[in-house]
């Protein structure tokens, strides 16, 4: 069994698709090693195990809206695309979406996945309750009143298997999407926060070469005034794909045409399945005010990076309070790299890129390619030691851990042998 990209062959000895939470509890209680998989849109081994893999797609896929509380209860294996359609049918929405609507809700939230917008926190920020199966097999429900809630929502799979989530919702809203071209690097570096704040959600697409950023995607609320230009960039007159040689037919509608939130906030349409494989991904999150200097540091490596890149996307994310969230108490800029399927070459250049970003306090995305040895995670995450202690208390034998998590947490494999 492989991941979404096809760059990783999972190590599991067996795979189960439990049809009920009770069946899952029994599997977890009796397992020595066990991990859950969602849409498998991870590019590293964060969800790998040499024991049992659990696929969540056979569990009840409920979507239960509570209009009185303005929340929705969802099964962990639900995709954001399915959730969005169900909410829109009842006149509701969530605050943001990632680039791809195909990813699972539980997996995206556990790894700190996000959309864009200086005032838009990550997808995890919508969580008001989480159901998960602990290493003992016990099913627990945590809310903001529980001591372990802020550790467990973005828990990288180390604190249990998420079976359900309760998310805050809001009334449905409309968004217009416009692509601008030819924004100069000089203007970006001098006015980054102003440009990033120019719409509800803003994404920059570049390979860091040249004097301009080829595309800036603006996703504006329908109440926001349209922008005919932006610091010298001009509006595209035809729909565009982030990759200049690709057709825009599978991208969400552009040209400032208003549409429902679920049809504009992702970059790609839910009805089109993105190609599996043929790309790798890395992402690094750092304080928003460090963006200009960090971008200059990356541009200095453009000669090495550009030949390996399909494209890089630059986004912004508001702060949250989840202990292992890359946005913990930090309004952030995200530097996302979509690499060509050249894993050895990418892994060779990553340490140099990570070293260039180290002075800016960069945190890696948990589900994408990074070099664990490059980071002092305890220095990057103020509650990191508390998270590690909670993991050891809840999973003393390392049932949910693996080599990557042990490396990140600084736990010796011998400690749970």
Short mmCIF file of C-alpha atoms in Angstrom, two decimals:
data_model
loop_
_atom_site.label_atom_id
_atom_site.label_comp_id
_atom_site.label_asym_id
_atom_site.label_seq_id
_atom_site.Cartn_x
_atom_site.Cartn_y
_atom_site.Cartn_z
CA UNK A 1 0.00 0.00 0.00
CA UNK A 2 1.37 3.39 -1.01
CA UNK A 3 0.71 7.00 -0.06
CA UNK A 4 -1.12 9.50 -2.27
CA UNK A 5 2.06 10.58 -4.08
CA UNK A 6 3.41 7.08 -4.55
CA UNK A 7 6.80 8.01 -3.08
CA UNK A 8 6.26 5.90 0.05
CA UNK A 9 5.48 2.20 0.43
CA UNK A 10 3.89 1.72 3.84
CA UNK A 11 5.47 -0.82 6.18
CA UNK A 12 2.33 -2.25 7.78
CA UNK A 13 2.03 -5.99 8.28
CA UNK A 14 -1.78 -5.85 7.99
CA UNK A 15 -4.57 -3.42 7.14
CA UNK A 16 -8.04 -3.26 8.72
CA UNK A 17 -11.17 -1.31 7.80
CA UNK A 18 -13.26 -1.40 10.99
CA UNK A 19 -16.98 -0.89 10.40
CA UNK A 20 -17.65 0.50 13.87
CA UNK A 21 -15.87 2.46 16.56
CA UNK A 22 -16.25 -0.53 18.90
CA UNK A 23 -14.39 -2.70 16.40
CA UNK A 24 -11.67 -0.06 16.15
CA UNK A 25 -11.37 0.08 19.94
CA UNK A 26 -10.81 -3.67 20.07
CA UNK A 27 -8.17 -3.49 17.34
CA UNK A 28 -6.32 -0.70 19.13
CA UNK A 29 -6.49 -2.39 22.53
CA UNK A 30 -5.00 -5.62 21.15
CA UNK A 31 -2.35 -4.08 18.88
CA UNK A 32 1.34 -3.69 19.56
CA UNK A 33 1.77 -1.08 16.83
CA UNK A 34 -1.11 0.68 15.07
CA UNK A 35 -1.71 3.84 13.02
CA UNK A 36 -4.61 5.37 11.11
CA UNK A 37 -4.56 6.50 7.49
CA UNK A 38 -6.93 9.03 5.96
CA UNK A 39 -6.51 10.21 2.37
CA UNK A 40 -2.78 9.31 2.59
CA UNK A 41 -1.84 12.81 1.49
CA UNK A 42 1.38 12.73 3.52
CA UNK A 43 4.78 12.62 1.91
CA UNK A 44 6.78 11.27 4.85
CA UNK A 45 6.44 8.43 7.37
CA UNK A 46 4.44 10.34 10.01
CA UNK A 47 1.53 7.89 9.54
CA UNK A 48 3.59 4.76 8.89
CA UNK A 49 3.79 1.67 11.09
CA UNK A 50 5.24 -1.81 10.87
CA UNK A 51 2.17 -3.09 12.73
CA UNK A 52 -1.48 -2.55 11.79
CA UNK A 53 -2.84 0.20 9.60
CA UNK A 54 -6.40 1.35 10.10
CA UNK A 55 -8.39 2.82 7.21
CA UNK A 56 -11.24 5.00 8.44
CA UNK A 57 -13.44 4.94 5.33
CA UNK A 58 -15.65 2.07 6.54
CA UNK A 59 -16.58 3.83 9.80
CA UNK A 60 -19.94 5.64 9.88
CA UNK A 61 -19.41 8.77 7.79
CA UNK A 62 -21.85 11.01 9.64
CA UNK A 63 -22.32 14.73 8.97
CA UNK A 64 -24.70 16.04 11.64
CA UNK A 65 -25.41 19.78 11.65
CA UNK A 66 -26.55 21.44 14.89
CA UNK A 67 -27.88 24.85 13.92
CA UNK A 68 -28.58 25.80 17.53
CA UNK A 69 -24.89 25.39 18.43
CA UNK A 70 -23.54 26.39 14.98
CA UNK A 71 -21.50 23.20 14.86
CA UNK A 72 -21.30 20.07 12.73
CA UNK A 73 -20.32 16.59 13.90
CA UNK A 74 -18.33 14.63 11.31
CA UNK A 75 -16.65 11.25 11.02
CA UNK A 76 -12.88 11.49 10.89
CA UNK A 77 -12.62 9.88 7.47
CA UNK A 78 -14.88 12.42 5.74
CA UNK A 79 -13.24 14.50 3.01
CA UNK A 80 -13.50 18.26 3.05
CA UNK A 81 -15.20 18.12 -0.34
CA UNK A 82 -17.98 15.87 0.99
CA UNK A 83 -18.31 17.98 4.12
CA UNK A 84 -18.50 21.17 2.10
CA UNK A 85 -21.27 19.88 -0.14
CA UNK A 86 -23.32 18.63 2.82
CA UNK A 87 -22.95 21.94 4.69
CA UNK A 88 -23.78 24.07 1.64
CA UNK A 89 -26.97 22.11 1.05
CA UNK A 90 -28.10 23.34 4.48
CA UNK A 91 -26.82 26.90 4.04
CA UNK A 92 -23.66 26.59 6.15
CA UNK A 93 -19.89 26.71 5.72
CA UNK A 94 -16.56 26.49 7.52
CA UNK A 95 -14.07 29.34 7.69
CA UNK A 96 -11.49 28.07 5.21
CA UNK A 97 -10.33 25.17 3.05
CA UNK A 98 -7.00 23.81 1.89
CA UNK A 99 -5.87 23.79 -1.76
CA UNK A 100 -7.26 20.29 -2.27
CA UNK A 101 -10.78 19.42 -1.06
CA UNK A 102 -10.02 15.70 -1.39
CA UNK A 103 -8.11 15.39 1.89
CA UNK A 104 -9.67 13.82 4.99
CA UNK A 105 -10.81 16.04 7.84
CA UNK A 106 -9.06 14.08 10.62
CA UNK A 107 -5.74 13.71 8.81
CA UNK A 108 -5.61 17.35 7.76
CA UNK A 109 -6.34 18.60 11.26
CA UNK A 110 -3.92 16.23 12.99
CA UNK A 111 -1.02 17.56 10.89
CA UNK A 112 -1.90 21.27 11.02
CA UNK A 113 -3.05 21.67 7.42
CA UNK A 114 -4.34 25.11 6.45
CA UNK A 115 -5.64 27.43 3.76
CA UNK A 116 -4.56 31.05 3.46
CA UNK A 117 -5.44 34.48 4.83
CA UNK A 118 -3.72 36.68 7.40
CA UNK A 119 -6.83 36.51 9.60
CA UNK A 120 -7.73 32.89 8.80
CA UNK A 121 -6.36 30.27 11.22
CA UNK A 122 -5.67 26.69 10.18
CA UNK A 123 -8.38 24.08 9.64
CA UNK A 124 -7.83 22.89 13.22
CA UNK A 125 -9.15 26.19 14.55
CA UNK A 126 -12.69 25.10 13.69
CA UNK A 127 -12.48 22.14 16.09
CA UNK A 128 -14.60 22.42 19.24
CA UNK A 129 -14.62 18.71 20.07
CA UNK A 130 -12.61 15.62 19.17
CA UNK A 131 -13.36 11.91 19.66
CA UNK A 132 -10.37 9.62 19.72
CA UNK A 133 -9.41 6.10 20.69
CA UNK A 134 -6.52 6.03 23.14
CA UNK A 135 -3.77 3.39 23.17
CA UNK A 136 -5.73 1.48 25.82
CA UNK A 137 -8.71 1.21 23.47
CA UNK A 138 -10.73 3.74 25.49
CA UNK A 139 -12.87 6.15 23.49
CA UNK A 140 -12.68 9.71 24.84
CA UNK A 141 -14.31 12.98 23.82
CA UNK A 142 -12.33 16.16 24.46
CA UNK A 143 -13.58 19.74 24.30
CA UNK A 144 -11.99 23.10 25.07
CA UNK A 145 -12.74 22.54 28.77
CA UNK A 146 -10.46 19.49 28.89
CA UNK A 147 -6.79 19.79 29.80
CA UNK A 148 -5.65 17.60 26.90
CA UNK A 149 -7.73 19.27 24.18
CA UNK A 150 -5.08 21.72 22.93
CA UNK A 151 -2.53 18.91 22.74
CA UNK A 152 -4.80 16.41 21.00
CA UNK A 153 -6.34 18.36 18.10
CA UNK A 154 -3.03 18.76 16.25
CA UNK A 155 -1.62 15.56 17.69
CA UNK A 156 0.29 14.12 14.67
CA UNK A 157 -1.35 10.77 15.40
CA UNK A 158 0.62 10.32 18.62
CA UNK A 159 -2.25 10.63 21.10
CA UNK A 160 -4.88 8.41 19.52
CA UNK A 161 -6.93 7.61 16.45
CA UNK A 162 -9.49 10.31 15.67
CA UNK A 163 -12.93 8.87 14.95
CA UNK A 164 -14.97 12.08 14.95
CA UNK A 165 -14.75 15.84 15.19
CA UNK A 166 -17.13 18.64 16.06
CA UNK A 167 -16.45 21.77 14.00
CA UNK A 168 -17.70 25.34 14.29
CA UNK A 169 -19.71 26.44 11.26
CA UNK A 170 -20.96 29.77 9.92
CA UNK A 171 -23.63 30.79 7.40
CA UNK A 172 -22.70 30.10 3.79
CA UNK A 173 -20.85 32.88 1.98
CA UNK A 174 -19.68 33.72 -1.51
CA UNK A 175 -16.16 34.28 -2.78
CA UNK A 176 -14.73 35.75 -5.96
CA UNK A 177 -11.38 34.56 -7.29
CA UNK A 178 -9.01 36.59 -9.43
CA UNK A 179 -5.49 35.82 -10.61
CA UNK A 180 -3.01 38.68 -11.03
CA UNK A 181 0.26 38.38 -12.94
CA UNK A 182 3.63 40.09 -13.07
CA UNK A 183 3.97 41.26 -9.46
CA UNK A 184 7.55 42.45 -8.96
CA UNK A 185 9.69 40.93 -6.24
CA UNK A 186 10.71 44.46 -5.25
CA UNK A 187 7.08 45.33 -4.49
CA UNK A 188 6.50 42.00 -2.70
CA UNK A 189 9.45 42.44 -0.37
CA UNK A 190 8.56 46.06 0.41
CA UNK A 191 4.81 45.48 0.91
CA UNK A 192 4.40 41.80 1.79
CA UNK A 193 1.85 42.12 4.58
CA UNK A 194 -0.23 44.67 2.66
CA UNK A 195 -0.37 42.40 -0.39
CA UNK A 196 -1.06 39.30 1.68
CA UNK A 197 -3.92 41.18 3.37
CA UNK A 198 -5.50 42.41 0.13
CA UNK A 199 -8.20 39.69 0.08
CA UNK A 200 -9.76 37.08 2.35
CA UNK A 201 -7.24 34.50 1.06
CA UNK A 202 -4.08 35.24 -0.94
CA UNK A 203 -1.58 32.83 -2.54
CA UNK A 204 1.64 33.67 -4.38
CA UNK A 205 3.03 31.19 -6.94
CA UNK A 206 6.72 31.35 -7.87
CA UNK A 207 9.91 29.36 -8.44
CA UNK A 208 11.99 32.23 -6.93
CA UNK A 209 13.78 33.11 -10.18
CA UNK A 210 13.45 36.32 -12.17
CA UNK A 211 12.24 39.73 -11.08
CA UNK A 212 8.50 39.02 -10.80
CA UNK A 213 6.11 36.56 -9.17
CA UNK A 214 4.15 34.98 -12.03
CA UNK A 215 0.79 34.56 -10.28
CA UNK A 216 -1.04 35.92 -7.23
CA UNK A 217 -4.41 34.28 -6.49
CA UNK A 218 -6.87 36.53 -4.64
CA UNK A 219 -9.95 34.96 -3.07
CA UNK A 220 -12.15 37.85 -1.98
CA UNK A 221 -15.40 37.76 -0.06
CA UNK A 222 -18.22 38.94 -2.25
CA UNK A 223 -18.53 42.00 -0.01
CA UNK A 224 -14.92 43.03 -0.74
CA UNK A 225 -14.30 45.42 -3.63
CA UNK A 226 -12.63 43.83 -6.69
CA UNK A 227 -8.99 44.73 -7.30
CA UNK A 228 -8.21 45.57 -10.93
CA UNK A 229 -4.49 45.60 -10.14
CA UNK A 230 -2.21 45.18 -7.15
CA UNK A 231 1.08 47.03 -6.71
CA UNK A 232 1.67 46.93 -10.46
CA UNK A 233 0.40 43.39 -11.10
CA UNK A 234 -2.42 43.07 -13.61
CA UNK A 235 -5.48 40.83 -13.79
CA UNK A 236 -5.32 37.72 -15.95
CA UNK A 237 -7.87 37.74 -18.76
CA UNK A 238 -8.20 33.93 -18.86
CA UNK A 239 -8.35 31.25 -16.20
CA UNK A 240 -4.93 29.99 -15.09
CA UNK A 241 -3.35 26.92 -13.51
CA UNK A 242 -0.52 27.48 -10.98
CA UNK A 243 1.73 25.63 -13.44
CA UNK A 244 1.91 27.73 -16.62
CA UNK A 245 1.88 24.76 -19.00
CA UNK A 246 -1.18 23.10 -17.44
CA UNK A 247 -4.81 23.56 -18.43
CA UNK A 248 -6.97 25.45 -15.92
CA UNK A 249 -9.95 23.13 -16.46
CA UNK A 250 -9.49 21.39 -13.10
CA UNK A 251 -8.98 24.66 -11.19
CA UNK A 252 -11.75 26.48 -9.36
CA UNK A 253 -13.44 29.28 -11.29
CA UNK A 254 -11.62 32.60 -11.56
CA UNK A 255 -12.13 35.90 -13.45
CA UNK A 256 -13.85 37.51 -10.45
CA UNK A 257 -17.01 35.43 -10.86
CA UNK A 258 -18.75 35.01 -7.50
CA UNK A 259 -19.46 31.50 -6.28
CA UNK A 260 -20.00 29.51 -3.11
CA UNK A 261 -17.12 29.24 -0.65
CA UNK A 262 -16.54 25.51 -1.33
CA UNK A 263 -16.15 26.22 -5.08
CA UNK A 264 -13.59 29.04 -4.68
CA UNK A 265 -11.46 28.56 -1.55
CA UNK A 266 -9.71 25.38 -2.83
CA UNK A 267 -7.48 25.84 -5.87
CA UNK A 268 -8.81 22.65 -7.46
CA UNK A 269 -12.33 21.41 -8.14
CA UNK A 270 -13.61 18.53 -6.05
CA UNK A 271 -15.05 16.74 -9.08
CA UNK A 272 -11.57 16.45 -10.61
CA UNK A 273 -9.23 13.96 -8.97
CA UNK A 274 -5.69 15.35 -8.91
CA UNK A 275 -3.05 13.12 -10.43
CA UNK A 276 -1.65 10.72 -7.88
CA UNK A 277 2.11 10.79 -7.64
CA UNK A 278 4.52 12.69 -9.81
CA UNK A 279 5.21 15.27 -7.11
CA UNK A 280 6.70 15.69 -3.65
CA UNK A 281 5.95 18.40 -1.10
CA UNK A 282 7.67 20.29 1.70
CA UNK A 283 6.42 23.27 3.68
CA UNK A 284 7.93 25.57 6.26
CA UNK A 285 6.02 27.93 8.55
CA UNK A 286 7.61 30.99 10.12
CA UNK A 287 6.57 34.27 11.76
CA UNK A 288 4.77 36.58 9.34
CA UNK A 289 7.05 39.52 10.06
CA UNK A 290 10.02 37.42 8.93
CA UNK A 291 8.55 36.88 5.45
CA UNK A 292 10.61 39.43 3.46
CA UNK A 293 13.96 38.31 4.87
CA UNK A 294 13.07 34.62 4.59
CA UNK A 295 11.97 35.06 0.97
CA UNK A 296 15.26 36.74 0.18
CA UNK A 297 17.11 33.79 1.74
CA UNK A 298 15.15 31.35 -0.43
CA UNK A 299 15.71 33.47 -3.55
CA UNK A 300 19.44 33.20 -2.93
CA UNK A 301 19.06 29.43 -3.44
CA UNK A 302 16.89 29.74 -6.56
CA UNK A 303 19.59 28.29 -8.80
CA UNK A 304 19.51 25.05 -6.81
CA UNK A 305 15.79 24.96 -6.07
CA UNK A 306 14.17 25.93 -9.37
CA UNK A 307 15.38 22.88 -11.37
CA UNK A 308 13.69 20.64 -8.74
CA UNK A 309 10.48 22.64 -8.42
CA UNK A 310 7.16 22.39 -10.14
CA UNK A 311 6.09 25.49 -8.18
CA UNK A 312 6.25 27.09 -4.74
CA UNK A 313 3.23 28.63 -3.03
CA UNK A 314 3.42 31.35 -0.39
CA UNK A 315 0.45 31.75 1.97
CA UNK A 316 -0.38 33.27 5.36
CA UNK A 317 -2.13 31.81 8.42
CA UNK A 318 -3.43 33.33 11.67
CA UNK A 319 -2.22 32.11 15.06
CA UNK A 320 -3.85 29.38 17.13
CA UNK A 321 -3.30 27.75 20.54
CA UNK A 322 -2.73 24.07 19.69
CA UNK A 323 0.50 22.89 21.25
CA UNK A 324 2.02 21.24 18.19
CA UNK A 325 0.41 23.46 15.57
CA UNK A 326 3.00 25.15 13.33
CA UNK A 327 0.96 28.33 14.02
CA UNK A 328 1.04 28.06 17.82
CA UNK A 329 0.74 31.65 19.09
CA UNK A 330 2.28 32.84 15.82
CA UNK A 331 0.75 34.64 12.85
CA UNK A 332 2.62 32.88 10.09
CA UNK A 333 3.77 32.79 6.51
CA UNK A 334 3.92 29.38 4.80
CA UNK A 335 6.54 28.58 2.17
CA UNK A 336 5.27 25.53 0.32
CA UNK A 337 7.41 23.64 -2.19
CA UNK A 338 5.90 21.27 -4.76
CA UNK A 339 8.87 19.29 -6.00
CA UNK A 340 9.38 17.15 -9.06
CA UNK A 341 9.48 13.39 -8.26
CA UNK A 342 13.23 13.43 -7.65
CA UNK A 343 13.33 12.34 -4.05
CA UNK A 344 17.07 11.83 -3.63
CA UNK A 345 17.79 15.23 -5.20
CA UNK A 346 15.13 16.91 -3.07
CA UNK A 347 16.39 15.26 0.12
CA UNK A 348 19.91 16.39 -0.77
CA UNK A 349 18.92 20.07 -1.07
CA UNK A 350 16.45 20.16 1.84
CA UNK A 351 19.08 20.55 4.60
CA UNK A 352 20.52 23.61 2.86
CA UNK A 353 17.06 25.14 2.45
CA UNK A 354 16.19 24.33 6.07
CA UNK A 355 19.46 25.84 7.27
CA UNK A 356 18.71 29.02 5.31
CA UNK A 357 15.31 29.24 7.04
CA UNK A 358 16.59 28.34 10.52
CA UNK A 359 17.32 31.97 11.59
CA UNK A 360 13.65 32.82 11.02
CA UNK A 361 12.29 30.13 13.36
CA UNK A 362 10.84 27.94 10.59
CA UNK A 363 8.68 25.00 11.65
CA UNK A 364 8.13 22.15 9.15
CA UNK A 365 4.70 20.86 8.15
CA UNK A 366 4.31 17.53 9.93
CA UNK A 367 3.03 15.65 6.87
CA UNK A 368 5.57 16.78 4.30
CA UNK A 369 9.26 16.15 3.60
CA UNK A 370 11.69 17.63 6.10
CA UNK A 371 14.90 16.65 7.92
CA UNK A 372 14.09 16.00 11.61
CA UNK A 373 17.71 16.41 12.71
CA UNK A 374 17.71 20.01 11.48
CA UNK A 375 15.33 21.19 14.23
CA UNK A 376 15.31 21.91 17.94
CA UNK A 377 11.60 21.24 18.36
CA UNK A 378 11.62 22.07 22.07
CA UNK A 379 12.87 25.56 21.19
CA UNK A 380 10.34 26.00 18.37
CA UNK A 381 7.29 24.84 20.36
CA UNK A 382 6.89 26.29 23.89
CA UNK A 383 4.64 23.38 24.96
CA UNK A 384 6.72 20.69 23.26
CA UNK A 385 7.98 19.07 26.46
CA UNK A 386 4.44 19.01 27.83
CA UNK A 387 3.27 17.33 24.62
CA UNK A 388 6.01 14.71 24.84
CA UNK A 389 5.14 13.96 28.48
CA UNK A 390 1.48 13.57 27.54
CA UNK A 391 2.38 11.17 24.73
CA UNK A 392 4.46 9.04 27.07
CA UNK A 393 1.70 9.02 29.69
CA UNK A 394 -1.06 8.06 27.22
CA UNK A 395 1.00 5.64 25.12
CA UNK A 396 3.80 4.29 27.32
CA UNK A 397 4.60 1.39 24.97
CA UNK A 398 4.77 3.53 21.83
CA UNK A 399 1.78 1.89 20.14
CA UNK A 400 1.07 5.00 18.02
CA UNK A 401 4.69 6.05 17.53
CA UNK A 402 7.17 5.23 14.79
CA UNK A 403 10.70 6.16 13.82
CA UNK A 404 9.84 9.65 12.63
CA UNK A 405 7.78 10.52 15.70
CA UNK A 406 10.42 9.08 18.04
CA UNK A 407 13.02 11.23 16.28
CA UNK A 408 10.88 14.36 16.52
CA UNK A 409 9.91 13.72 20.15
CA UNK A 410 13.41 12.70 21.18
CA UNK A 411 12.23 9.34 22.52
CA UNK A 412 14.51 6.33 22.20
CA UNK A 413 12.96 3.29 20.55
CA UNK A 414 14.34 1.30 23.47
CA UNK A 415 12.08 3.28 25.79
CA UNK A 416 9.04 1.38 24.49
CA UNK A 417 10.59 -1.84 23.21
#
